[in-house]
């Protein structure tokens, strides 16, 4: 009987430790916007961006849409506003158990994720997570919105390289007071959210020439 009581006590202690660990993880996994105020605007768009090869071999991006009246991904979902207060305490579910180098700070990804999850359900959002590589920190990205059909095609150029074309989702950010959106080079979960930002999640096109396929 004593052995049973002792085993029961150990099991109870382990259960409490697991529960406390889960609570601590949830607390650390939440957006903290204490002391921050402001509002950002998010658009879900299509055909407003193009990704291509730069002459130095890197990937370039162009905004080819209208920042004031962009082509919407679906007509029923126009400009969406998100406040810092709404994000405060939101669990960063896109981390999916991974360590987020951006911590609890509010990011561009958080504003997008807020609209695509249980908080709002404005769109159906499919996120991905990439580990750190080539000096870039790990982070989250938008893989798909509303289950769009992503396309991909590769055409041989005859010299061992291929031209690749297709569609994908790209996030660009227009800062308050600026005229042209920029495309962050880091994952958007590592881009700090700022008051007055306009965020475009675009279903855009890409065209990469003379790429070698491993």
C-alpha atoms as an extended CHARMM CRD file, in Angstrom:
* protein
*
       214  EXT
         1         1  UNK       CA              0.0000000000        0.0000000000        0.0000000000  PROA      1               0.0000000000
         2         2  UNK       CA              2.8440000000        2.3500000000        0.8790000000  PROA      2               0.0000000000
         3         3  UNK       CA              4.5170000000        1.6040000000       -2.4500000000  PROA      3               0.0000000000
         4         4  UNK       CA              1.2700000000        2.4000000000       -4.2350000000  PROA      4               0.0000000000
         5         5  UNK       CA              0.9250000000        5.7090000000       -2.3830000000  PROA      5               0.0000000000
         6         6  UNK       CA              4.5260000000        6.5710000000       -3.1720000000  PROA      6               0.0000000000
         7         7  UNK       CA              4.0600000000        5.7890000000       -6.8720000000  PROA      7               0.0000000000
         8         8  UNK       CA              0.8400000000        7.7920000000       -6.9210000000  PROA      8               0.0000000000
         9         9  UNK       CA              2.6350000000       10.7730000000       -5.3710000000  PROA      9               0.0000000000
        10        10  UNK       CA              5.3940000000       10.5910000000       -7.9900000000  PROA      10              0.0000000000
        11        11  UNK       CA              2.8660000000       10.4070000000      -10.8270000000  PROA      11              0.0000000000
        12        12  UNK       CA              0.9520000000       13.3690000000       -9.4160000000  PROA      12              0.0000000000
        13        13  UNK       CA              4.1720000000       15.3950000000       -9.1420000000  PROA      13              0.0000000000
        14        14  UNK       CA              5.0740000000       14.5870000000      -12.7490000000  PROA      14              0.0000000000
        15        15  UNK       CA              1.6030000000       15.5760000000      -13.9410000000  PROA      15              0.0000000000
        16        16  UNK       CA              1.8590000000       18.9000000000      -12.1180000000  PROA      16              0.0000000000
        17        17  UNK       CA              5.2850000000       19.5600000000      -13.6420000000  PROA      17              0.0000000000
        18        18  UNK       CA              3.9430000000       18.8530000000      -17.1430000000  PROA      18              0.0000000000
        19        19  UNK       CA              0.9670000000       21.1210000000      -16.5590000000  PROA      19              0.0000000000
        20        20  UNK       CA              3.1970000000       23.9240000000      -15.2720000000  PROA      20              0.0000000000
        21        21  UNK       CA              5.5260000000       23.4710000000      -18.2570000000  PROA      21              0.0000000000
        22        22  UNK       CA              2.5680000000       23.6910000000      -20.6470000000  PROA      22              0.0000000000
        23        23  UNK       CA              1.3350000000       26.8390000000      -18.9180000000  PROA      23              0.0000000000
        24        24  UNK       CA              4.8000000000       28.3950000000      -19.0780000000  PROA      24              0.0000000000
        25        25  UNK       CA              5.0840000000       27.5230000000      -22.7710000000  PROA      25              0.0000000000
        26        26  UNK       CA              1.6850000000       29.0720000000      -23.4740000000  PROA      26              0.0000000000
        27        27  UNK       CA              2.6720000000       32.2190000000      -21.5930000000  PROA      27              0.0000000000
        28        28  UNK       CA              5.9650000000       32.5190000000      -23.4780000000  PROA      28              0.0000000000
        29        29  UNK       CA              4.1880000000       31.7590000000      -26.7380000000  PROA      29              0.0000000000
        30        30  UNK       CA              1.8210000000       34.7250000000      -26.5470000000  PROA      30              0.0000000000
        31        31  UNK       CA              2.1290000000       38.1300000000      -28.1960000000  PROA      31              0.0000000000
        32        32  UNK       CA              2.9840000000       40.8800000000      -25.7480000000  PROA      32              0.0000000000
        33        33  UNK       CA              1.9900000000       44.3810000000      -26.8720000000  PROA      33              0.0000000000
        34        34  UNK       CA              1.9930000000       46.0100000000      -23.4300000000  PROA      34              0.0000000000
        35        35  UNK       CA              2.7910000000       49.6940000000      -23.8460000000  PROA      35              0.0000000000
        36        36  UNK       CA              2.1580000000       49.6120000000      -27.5970000000  PROA      36              0.0000000000
        37        37  UNK       CA             -0.8200000000       51.1520000000      -29.3330000000  PROA      37              0.0000000000
        38        38  UNK       CA             -1.8340000000       51.4720000000      -32.9430000000  PROA      38              0.0000000000
        39        39  UNK       CA             -3.5400000000       49.8350000000      -35.8870000000  PROA      39              0.0000000000
        40        40  UNK       CA             -2.3530000000       48.0540000000      -39.0160000000  PROA      40              0.0000000000
        41        41  UNK       CA             -4.2440000000       47.2100000000      -42.2010000000  PROA      41              0.0000000000
        42        42  UNK       CA             -4.0480000000       43.8360000000      -43.9390000000  PROA      42              0.0000000000
        43        43  UNK       CA             -5.0680000000       43.0780000000      -47.5320000000  PROA      43              0.0000000000
        44        44  UNK       CA             -5.3260000000       39.6210000000      -49.0920000000  PROA      44              0.0000000000
        45        45  UNK       CA             -4.6840000000       40.2560000000      -52.7940000000  PROA      45              0.0000000000
        46        46  UNK       CA             -3.8890000000       38.5980000000      -56.1150000000  PROA      46              0.0000000000
        47        47  UNK       CA             -1.6780000000       39.4820000000      -59.1130000000  PROA      47              0.0000000000
        48        48  UNK       CA             -0.0210000000       42.3990000000      -57.3080000000  PROA      48              0.0000000000
        49        49  UNK       CA              3.5210000000       41.0180000000      -57.0810000000  PROA      49              0.0000000000
        50        50  UNK       CA              6.1210000000       39.3470000000      -59.2530000000  PROA      50              0.0000000000
        51        51  UNK       CA              9.2440000000       37.4570000000      -58.1840000000  PROA      51              0.0000000000
        52        52  UNK       CA             12.2070000000       36.9940000000      -60.5080000000  PROA      52              0.0000000000
        53        53  UNK       CA             15.9700000000       36.5150000000      -60.8420000000  PROA      53              0.0000000000
        54        54  UNK       CA             18.2010000000       39.4830000000      -60.1040000000  PROA      54              0.0000000000
        55        55  UNK       CA             21.3520000000       39.8710000000      -62.2190000000  PROA      55              0.0000000000
        56        56  UNK       CA             23.4850000000       38.9680000000      -59.1830000000  PROA      56              0.0000000000
        57        57  UNK       CA             21.7140000000       35.6260000000      -58.8130000000  PROA      57              0.0000000000
        58        58  UNK       CA             19.4820000000       36.6170000000      -55.8980000000  PROA      58              0.0000000000
        59        59  UNK       CA             15.6870000000       36.6490000000      -55.9390000000  PROA      59              0.0000000000
        60        60  UNK       CA             13.9850000000       39.9670000000      -56.6070000000  PROA      60              0.0000000000
        61        61  UNK       CA             10.4230000000       41.1340000000      -56.0350000000  PROA      61              0.0000000000
        62        62  UNK       CA              8.3300000000       43.8210000000      -57.6860000000  PROA      62              0.0000000000
        63        63  UNK       CA              5.0600000000       45.3160000000      -56.4950000000  PROA      63              0.0000000000
        64        64  UNK       CA              2.8770000000       45.6510000000      -59.5960000000  PROA      64              0.0000000000
        65        65  UNK       CA             -0.4360000000       46.4240000000      -57.9020000000  PROA      65              0.0000000000
        66        66  UNK       CA             -2.2690000000       49.5140000000      -56.7000000000  PROA      66              0.0000000000
        67        67  UNK       CA             -1.6260000000       50.2420000000      -53.0150000000  PROA      67              0.0000000000
        68        68  UNK       CA             -4.8900000000       52.1510000000      -52.5950000000  PROA      68              0.0000000000
        69        69  UNK       CA             -7.1400000000       49.7980000000      -54.5760000000  PROA      69              0.0000000000
        70        70  UNK       CA             -5.4080000000       46.4290000000      -54.9740000000  PROA      70              0.0000000000
        71        71  UNK       CA             -6.9980000000       43.4320000000      -56.6740000000  PROA      71              0.0000000000
        72        72  UNK       CA             -8.5210000000       41.3870000000      -53.8610000000  PROA      72              0.0000000000
        73        73  UNK       CA             -8.0570000000       37.6510000000      -53.4360000000  PROA      73              0.0000000000
        74        74  UNK       CA            -11.7990000000       37.4570000000      -52.9260000000  PROA      74              0.0000000000
        75        75  UNK       CA            -14.2380000000       40.3310000000      -53.2840000000  PROA      75              0.0000000000
        76        76  UNK       CA            -15.9030000000       39.7200000000      -49.9310000000  PROA      76              0.0000000000
        77        77  UNK       CA            -12.7020000000       40.3520000000      -47.9670000000  PROA      77              0.0000000000
        78        78  UNK       CA            -11.4380000000       43.9040000000      -48.2970000000  PROA      78              0.0000000000
        79        79  UNK       CA             -9.1230000000       45.8790000000      -46.0380000000  PROA      79              0.0000000000
        80        80  UNK       CA             -8.8930000000       44.3350000000      -42.5710000000  PROA      80              0.0000000000
        81        81  UNK       CA             -7.7330000000       46.3110000000      -39.5370000000  PROA      81              0.0000000000
        82        82  UNK       CA             -5.9070000000       44.7960000000      -36.5880000000  PROA      82              0.0000000000
        83        83  UNK       CA             -5.0090000000       46.6830000000      -33.4140000000  PROA      83              0.0000000000
        84        84  UNK       CA             -2.1050000000       46.0240000000      -31.0860000000  PROA      84              0.0000000000
        85        85  UNK       CA             -4.6600000000       45.5640000000      -28.2980000000  PROA      85              0.0000000000
        86        86  UNK       CA             -6.3500000000       42.7360000000      -30.2270000000  PROA      86              0.0000000000
        87        87  UNK       CA             -3.0440000000       40.9360000000      -30.6710000000  PROA      87              0.0000000000
        88        88  UNK       CA             -2.0550000000       41.1670000000      -27.0060000000  PROA      88              0.0000000000
        89        89  UNK       CA             -2.0830000000       37.6930000000      -25.5080000000  PROA      89              0.0000000000
        90        90  UNK       CA             -2.6520000000       35.8450000000      -28.7990000000  PROA      90              0.0000000000
        91        91  UNK       CA             -0.8680000000       32.4920000000      -28.9490000000  PROA      91              0.0000000000
        92        92  UNK       CA              1.6420000000       32.3400000000      -31.8160000000  PROA      92              0.0000000000
        93        93  UNK       CA              0.2430000000       29.0490000000      -33.0510000000  PROA      93              0.0000000000
        94        94  UNK       CA              2.2680000000       29.1250000000      -36.2520000000  PROA      94              0.0000000000
        95        95  UNK       CA              5.3970000000       28.2980000000      -34.2270000000  PROA      95              0.0000000000
        96        96  UNK       CA              4.1330000000       24.7260000000      -33.9200000000  PROA      96              0.0000000000
        97        97  UNK       CA              6.5030000000       23.9090000000      -31.0570000000  PROA      97              0.0000000000
        98        98  UNK       CA              9.5330000000       25.5870000000      -32.6430000000  PROA      98              0.0000000000
        99        99  UNK       CA             11.6520000000       28.2030000000      -30.9020000000  PROA      99              0.0000000000
       100       100  UNK       CA             10.7580000000       31.6550000000      -32.1750000000  PROA      100             0.0000000000
       101       101  UNK       CA             13.8170000000       33.9660000000      -32.3220000000  PROA      101             0.0000000000
       102       102  UNK       CA             11.4640000000       36.9820000000      -32.2750000000  PROA      102             0.0000000000
       103       103  UNK       CA             10.0840000000       36.0140000000      -28.8810000000  PROA      103             0.0000000000
       104       104  UNK       CA              6.8440000000       37.6070000000      -27.7030000000  PROA      104             0.0000000000
       105       105  UNK       CA              7.1500000000       40.7920000000      -29.7580000000  PROA      105             0.0000000000
       106       106  UNK       CA              4.3510000000       41.5970000000      -32.2190000000  PROA      106             0.0000000000
       107       107  UNK       CA              5.3040000000       40.7650000000      -35.8010000000  PROA      107             0.0000000000
       108       108  UNK       CA              3.8380000000       41.1870000000      -39.2740000000  PROA      108             0.0000000000
       109       109  UNK       CA              3.0370000000       37.4740000000      -39.1960000000  PROA      109             0.0000000000
       110       110  UNK       CA              0.9980000000       37.9400000000      -36.0150000000  PROA      110             0.0000000000
       111       111  UNK       CA             -1.3600000000       40.4070000000      -37.7100000000  PROA      111             0.0000000000
       112       112  UNK       CA             -1.8420000000       37.9930000000      -40.6270000000  PROA      112             0.0000000000
       113       113  UNK       CA             -2.2500000000       34.9870000000      -38.3370000000  PROA      113             0.0000000000
       114       114  UNK       CA             -4.8320000000       36.8020000000      -36.2270000000  PROA      114             0.0000000000
       115       115  UNK       CA             -7.1030000000       37.1570000000      -39.2460000000  PROA      115             0.0000000000
       116       116  UNK       CA             -6.6810000000       33.5530000000      -40.3460000000  PROA      116             0.0000000000
       117       117  UNK       CA             -7.2760000000       31.7390000000      -37.0870000000  PROA      117             0.0000000000
       118       118  UNK       CA             -9.9750000000       31.3850000000      -34.4520000000  PROA      118             0.0000000000
       119       119  UNK       CA             -9.7770000000       35.0500000000      -33.4870000000  PROA      119             0.0000000000
       120       120  UNK       CA            -11.4030000000       36.2520000000      -36.6790000000  PROA      120             0.0000000000
       121       121  UNK       CA            -11.5730000000       33.5010000000      -39.3250000000  PROA      121             0.0000000000
       122       122  UNK       CA            -11.5110000000       36.0870000000      -42.1180000000  PROA      122             0.0000000000
       123       123  UNK       CA             -9.5470000000       33.6990000000      -44.3270000000  PROA      123             0.0000000000
       124       124  UNK       CA             -8.2830000000       30.1370000000      -44.1930000000  PROA      124             0.0000000000
       125       125  UNK       CA             -4.5640000000       30.3610000000      -43.5700000000  PROA      125             0.0000000000
       126       126  UNK       CA             -1.8790000000       27.7330000000      -44.1520000000  PROA      126             0.0000000000
       127       127  UNK       CA              1.4460000000       28.6370000000      -42.5310000000  PROA      127             0.0000000000
       128       128  UNK       CA              4.8530000000       27.0310000000      -42.7410000000  PROA      128             0.0000000000
       129       129  UNK       CA              7.9760000000       27.1400000000      -40.5710000000  PROA      129             0.0000000000
       130       130  UNK       CA             11.5340000000       27.1570000000      -41.8420000000  PROA      130             0.0000000000
       131       131  UNK       CA             14.6000000000       26.3900000000      -39.7080000000  PROA      131             0.0000000000
       132       132  UNK       CA             17.5860000000       28.7160000000      -39.6760000000  PROA      132             0.0000000000
       133       133  UNK       CA             19.8820000000       28.4160000000      -42.6970000000  PROA      133             0.0000000000
       134       134  UNK       CA             22.6390000000       30.4030000000      -44.4560000000  PROA      134             0.0000000000
       135       135  UNK       CA             22.7370000000       32.9550000000      -41.6350000000  PROA      135             0.0000000000
       136       136  UNK       CA             18.9790000000       33.6070000000      -41.7220000000  PROA      136             0.0000000000
       137       137  UNK       CA             16.9980000000       33.1200000000      -38.5400000000  PROA      137             0.0000000000
       138       138  UNK       CA             14.2170000000       30.5580000000      -38.3840000000  PROA      138             0.0000000000
       139       139  UNK       CA             10.7260000000       31.8510000000      -38.9660000000  PROA      139             0.0000000000
       140       140  UNK       CA              7.2060000000       31.4540000000      -40.2850000000  PROA      140             0.0000000000
       141       141  UNK       CA              5.8140000000       32.1990000000      -43.7260000000  PROA      141             0.0000000000
       142       142  UNK       CA              2.4540000000       32.1410000000      -45.5000000000  PROA      142             0.0000000000
       143       143  UNK       CA              2.1500000000       29.0470000000      -47.6660000000  PROA      143             0.0000000000
       144       144  UNK       CA             -1.4520000000       29.4010000000      -48.8080000000  PROA      144             0.0000000000
       145       145  UNK       CA             -4.6230000000       31.4160000000      -48.2380000000  PROA      145             0.0000000000
       146       146  UNK       CA             -8.1100000000       30.0470000000      -48.8420000000  PROA      146             0.0000000000
       147       147  UNK       CA             -6.7070000000       26.9030000000      -50.4430000000  PROA      147             0.0000000000
       148       148  UNK       CA             -5.6630000000       28.4910000000      -53.7240000000  PROA      148             0.0000000000
       149       149  UNK       CA             -4.2610000000       26.2110000000      -56.4220000000  PROA      149             0.0000000000
       150       150  UNK       CA             -0.5210000000       26.8730000000      -56.4560000000  PROA      150             0.0000000000
       151       151  UNK       CA              1.0580000000       26.2960000000      -59.8610000000  PROA      151             0.0000000000
       152       152  UNK       CA              4.5880000000       25.3130000000      -60.8550000000  PROA      152             0.0000000000
       153       153  UNK       CA              6.2100000000       24.5430000000      -64.1730000000  PROA      153             0.0000000000
       154       154  UNK       CA              9.8200000000       24.0020000000      -65.2380000000  PROA      154             0.0000000000
       155       155  UNK       CA             11.0300000000       24.1840000000      -68.8320000000  PROA      155             0.0000000000
       156       156  UNK       CA             14.5260000000       22.9850000000      -69.8440000000  PROA      156             0.0000000000
       157       157  UNK       CA             16.6910000000       25.6280000000      -71.5150000000  PROA      157             0.0000000000
       158       158  UNK       CA             18.9460000000       23.0980000000      -73.2640000000  PROA      158             0.0000000000
       159       159  UNK       CA             22.0640000000       24.0220000000      -71.2820000000  PROA      159             0.0000000000
       160       160  UNK       CA             21.3590000000       22.0410000000      -68.1070000000  PROA      160             0.0000000000
       161       161  UNK       CA             19.2950000000       24.8220000000      -66.5820000000  PROA      161             0.0000000000
       162       162  UNK       CA             15.5590000000       25.3840000000      -66.3350000000  PROA      162             0.0000000000
       163       163  UNK       CA             13.1220000000       28.2640000000      -66.4510000000  PROA      163             0.0000000000
       164       164  UNK       CA             10.6380000000       27.9460000000      -63.5930000000  PROA      164             0.0000000000
       165       165  UNK       CA              7.2960000000       29.7250000000      -63.5320000000  PROA      165             0.0000000000
       166       166  UNK       CA              4.2520000000       29.5690000000      -61.3020000000  PROA      166             0.0000000000
       167       167  UNK       CA              2.3420000000       31.1630000000      -58.4730000000  PROA      167             0.0000000000
       168       168  UNK       CA              2.8150000000       31.5360000000      -54.7310000000  PROA      168             0.0000000000
       169       169  UNK       CA              2.1310000000       33.8270000000      -51.8020000000  PROA      169             0.0000000000
       170       170  UNK       CA              4.3510000000       36.8240000000      -51.0790000000  PROA      170             0.0000000000
       171       171  UNK       CA              4.0750000000       39.3220000000      -48.2230000000  PROA      171             0.0000000000
       172       172  UNK       CA              4.9530000000       42.9750000000      -48.7470000000  PROA      172             0.0000000000
       173       173  UNK       CA              4.8220000000       45.8180000000      -46.2510000000  PROA      173             0.0000000000
       174       174  UNK       CA              3.9770000000       49.4680000000      -46.7760000000  PROA      174             0.0000000000
       175       175  UNK       CA              5.1850000000       51.6030000000      -43.8830000000  PROA      175             0.0000000000
       176       176  UNK       CA              3.2350000000       54.6400000000      -42.7890000000  PROA      176             0.0000000000
       177       177  UNK       CA              4.1440000000       57.6480000000      -44.9380000000  PROA      177             0.0000000000
       178       178  UNK       CA              5.8210000000       55.6380000000      -47.6900000000  PROA      178             0.0000000000
       179       179  UNK       CA              4.5620000000       55.1870000000      -51.2560000000  PROA      179             0.0000000000
       180       180  UNK       CA              5.8550000000       51.7560000000      -52.2720000000  PROA      180             0.0000000000
       181       181  UNK       CA              5.6520000000       48.4400000000      -50.4200000000  PROA      181             0.0000000000
       182       182  UNK       CA              8.8330000000       46.5250000000      -49.7250000000  PROA      182             0.0000000000
       183       183  UNK       CA              9.3620000000       42.7600000000      -49.5050000000  PROA      183             0.0000000000
       184       184  UNK       CA             11.1420000000       41.7420000000      -46.2710000000  PROA      184             0.0000000000
       185       185  UNK       CA             14.2290000000       39.6050000000      -46.7710000000  PROA      185             0.0000000000
       186       186  UNK       CA             13.6350000000       37.8610000000      -43.4280000000  PROA      186             0.0000000000
       187       187  UNK       CA             10.6460000000       35.7140000000      -42.5140000000  PROA      187             0.0000000000
       188       188  UNK       CA              7.6580000000       37.9000000000      -41.6880000000  PROA      188             0.0000000000
       189       189  UNK       CA              7.4450000000       36.4100000000      -38.1850000000  PROA      189             0.0000000000
       190       190  UNK       CA             10.7160000000       38.2930000000      -37.5530000000  PROA      190             0.0000000000
       191       191  UNK       CA              9.5250000000       41.6660000000      -38.8950000000  PROA      191             0.0000000000
       192       192  UNK       CA              8.3750000000       44.0450000000      -36.1670000000  PROA      192             0.0000000000
       193       193  UNK       CA              4.8220000000       45.3220000000      -36.4430000000  PROA      193             0.0000000000
       194       194  UNK       CA              4.5340000000       49.1260000000      -36.5740000000  PROA      194             0.0000000000
       195       195  UNK       CA              1.5640000000       51.4340000000      -36.2060000000  PROA      195             0.0000000000
       196       196  UNK       CA              0.1710000000       52.5520000000      -39.5650000000  PROA      196             0.0000000000
       197       197  UNK       CA              1.5900000000       49.6600000000      -41.5750000000  PROA      197             0.0000000000
       198       198  UNK       CA             -0.3040000000       48.2170000000      -44.5230000000  PROA      198             0.0000000000
       199       199  UNK       CA              0.4180000000       44.5350000000      -45.1180000000  PROA      199             0.0000000000
       200       200  UNK       CA             -0.2860000000       42.8510000000      -48.4540000000  PROA      200             0.0000000000
       201       201  UNK       CA             -0.5230000000       39.0550000000      -48.5950000000  PROA      201             0.0000000000
       202       202  UNK       CA             -0.4610000000       38.5370000000      -52.3480000000  PROA      202             0.0000000000
       203       203  UNK       CA             -1.1510000000       35.5370000000      -54.5340000000  PROA      203             0.0000000000
       204       204  UNK       CA              1.4880000000       36.4820000000      -57.0690000000  PROA      204             0.0000000000
       205       205  UNK       CA              3.5740000000       35.1040000000      -59.9050000000  PROA      205             0.0000000000
       206       206  UNK       CA              7.2020000000       34.0630000000      -60.1950000000  PROA      206             0.0000000000
       207       207  UNK       CA              9.5330000000       33.4850000000      -63.1080000000  PROA      207             0.0000000000
       208       208  UNK       CA             13.0860000000       32.2520000000      -62.5540000000  PROA      208             0.0000000000
       209       209  UNK       CA             15.3260000000       31.6500000000      -65.5510000000  PROA      209             0.0000000000
       210       210  UNK       CA             18.4280000000       29.5040000000      -65.8690000000  PROA      210             0.0000000000
       211       211  UNK       CA             17.9840000000       27.6790000000      -62.5590000000  PROA      211             0.0000000000
       212       212  UNK       CA             19.7440000000       24.3820000000      -61.9140000000  PROA      212             0.0000000000
       213       213  UNK       CA             17.6010000000       21.6430000000      -60.3750000000  PROA      213             0.0000000000
       214       214  UNK       CA             19.3100000000       19.4310000000      -57.8290000000  PROA      214             0.0000000000
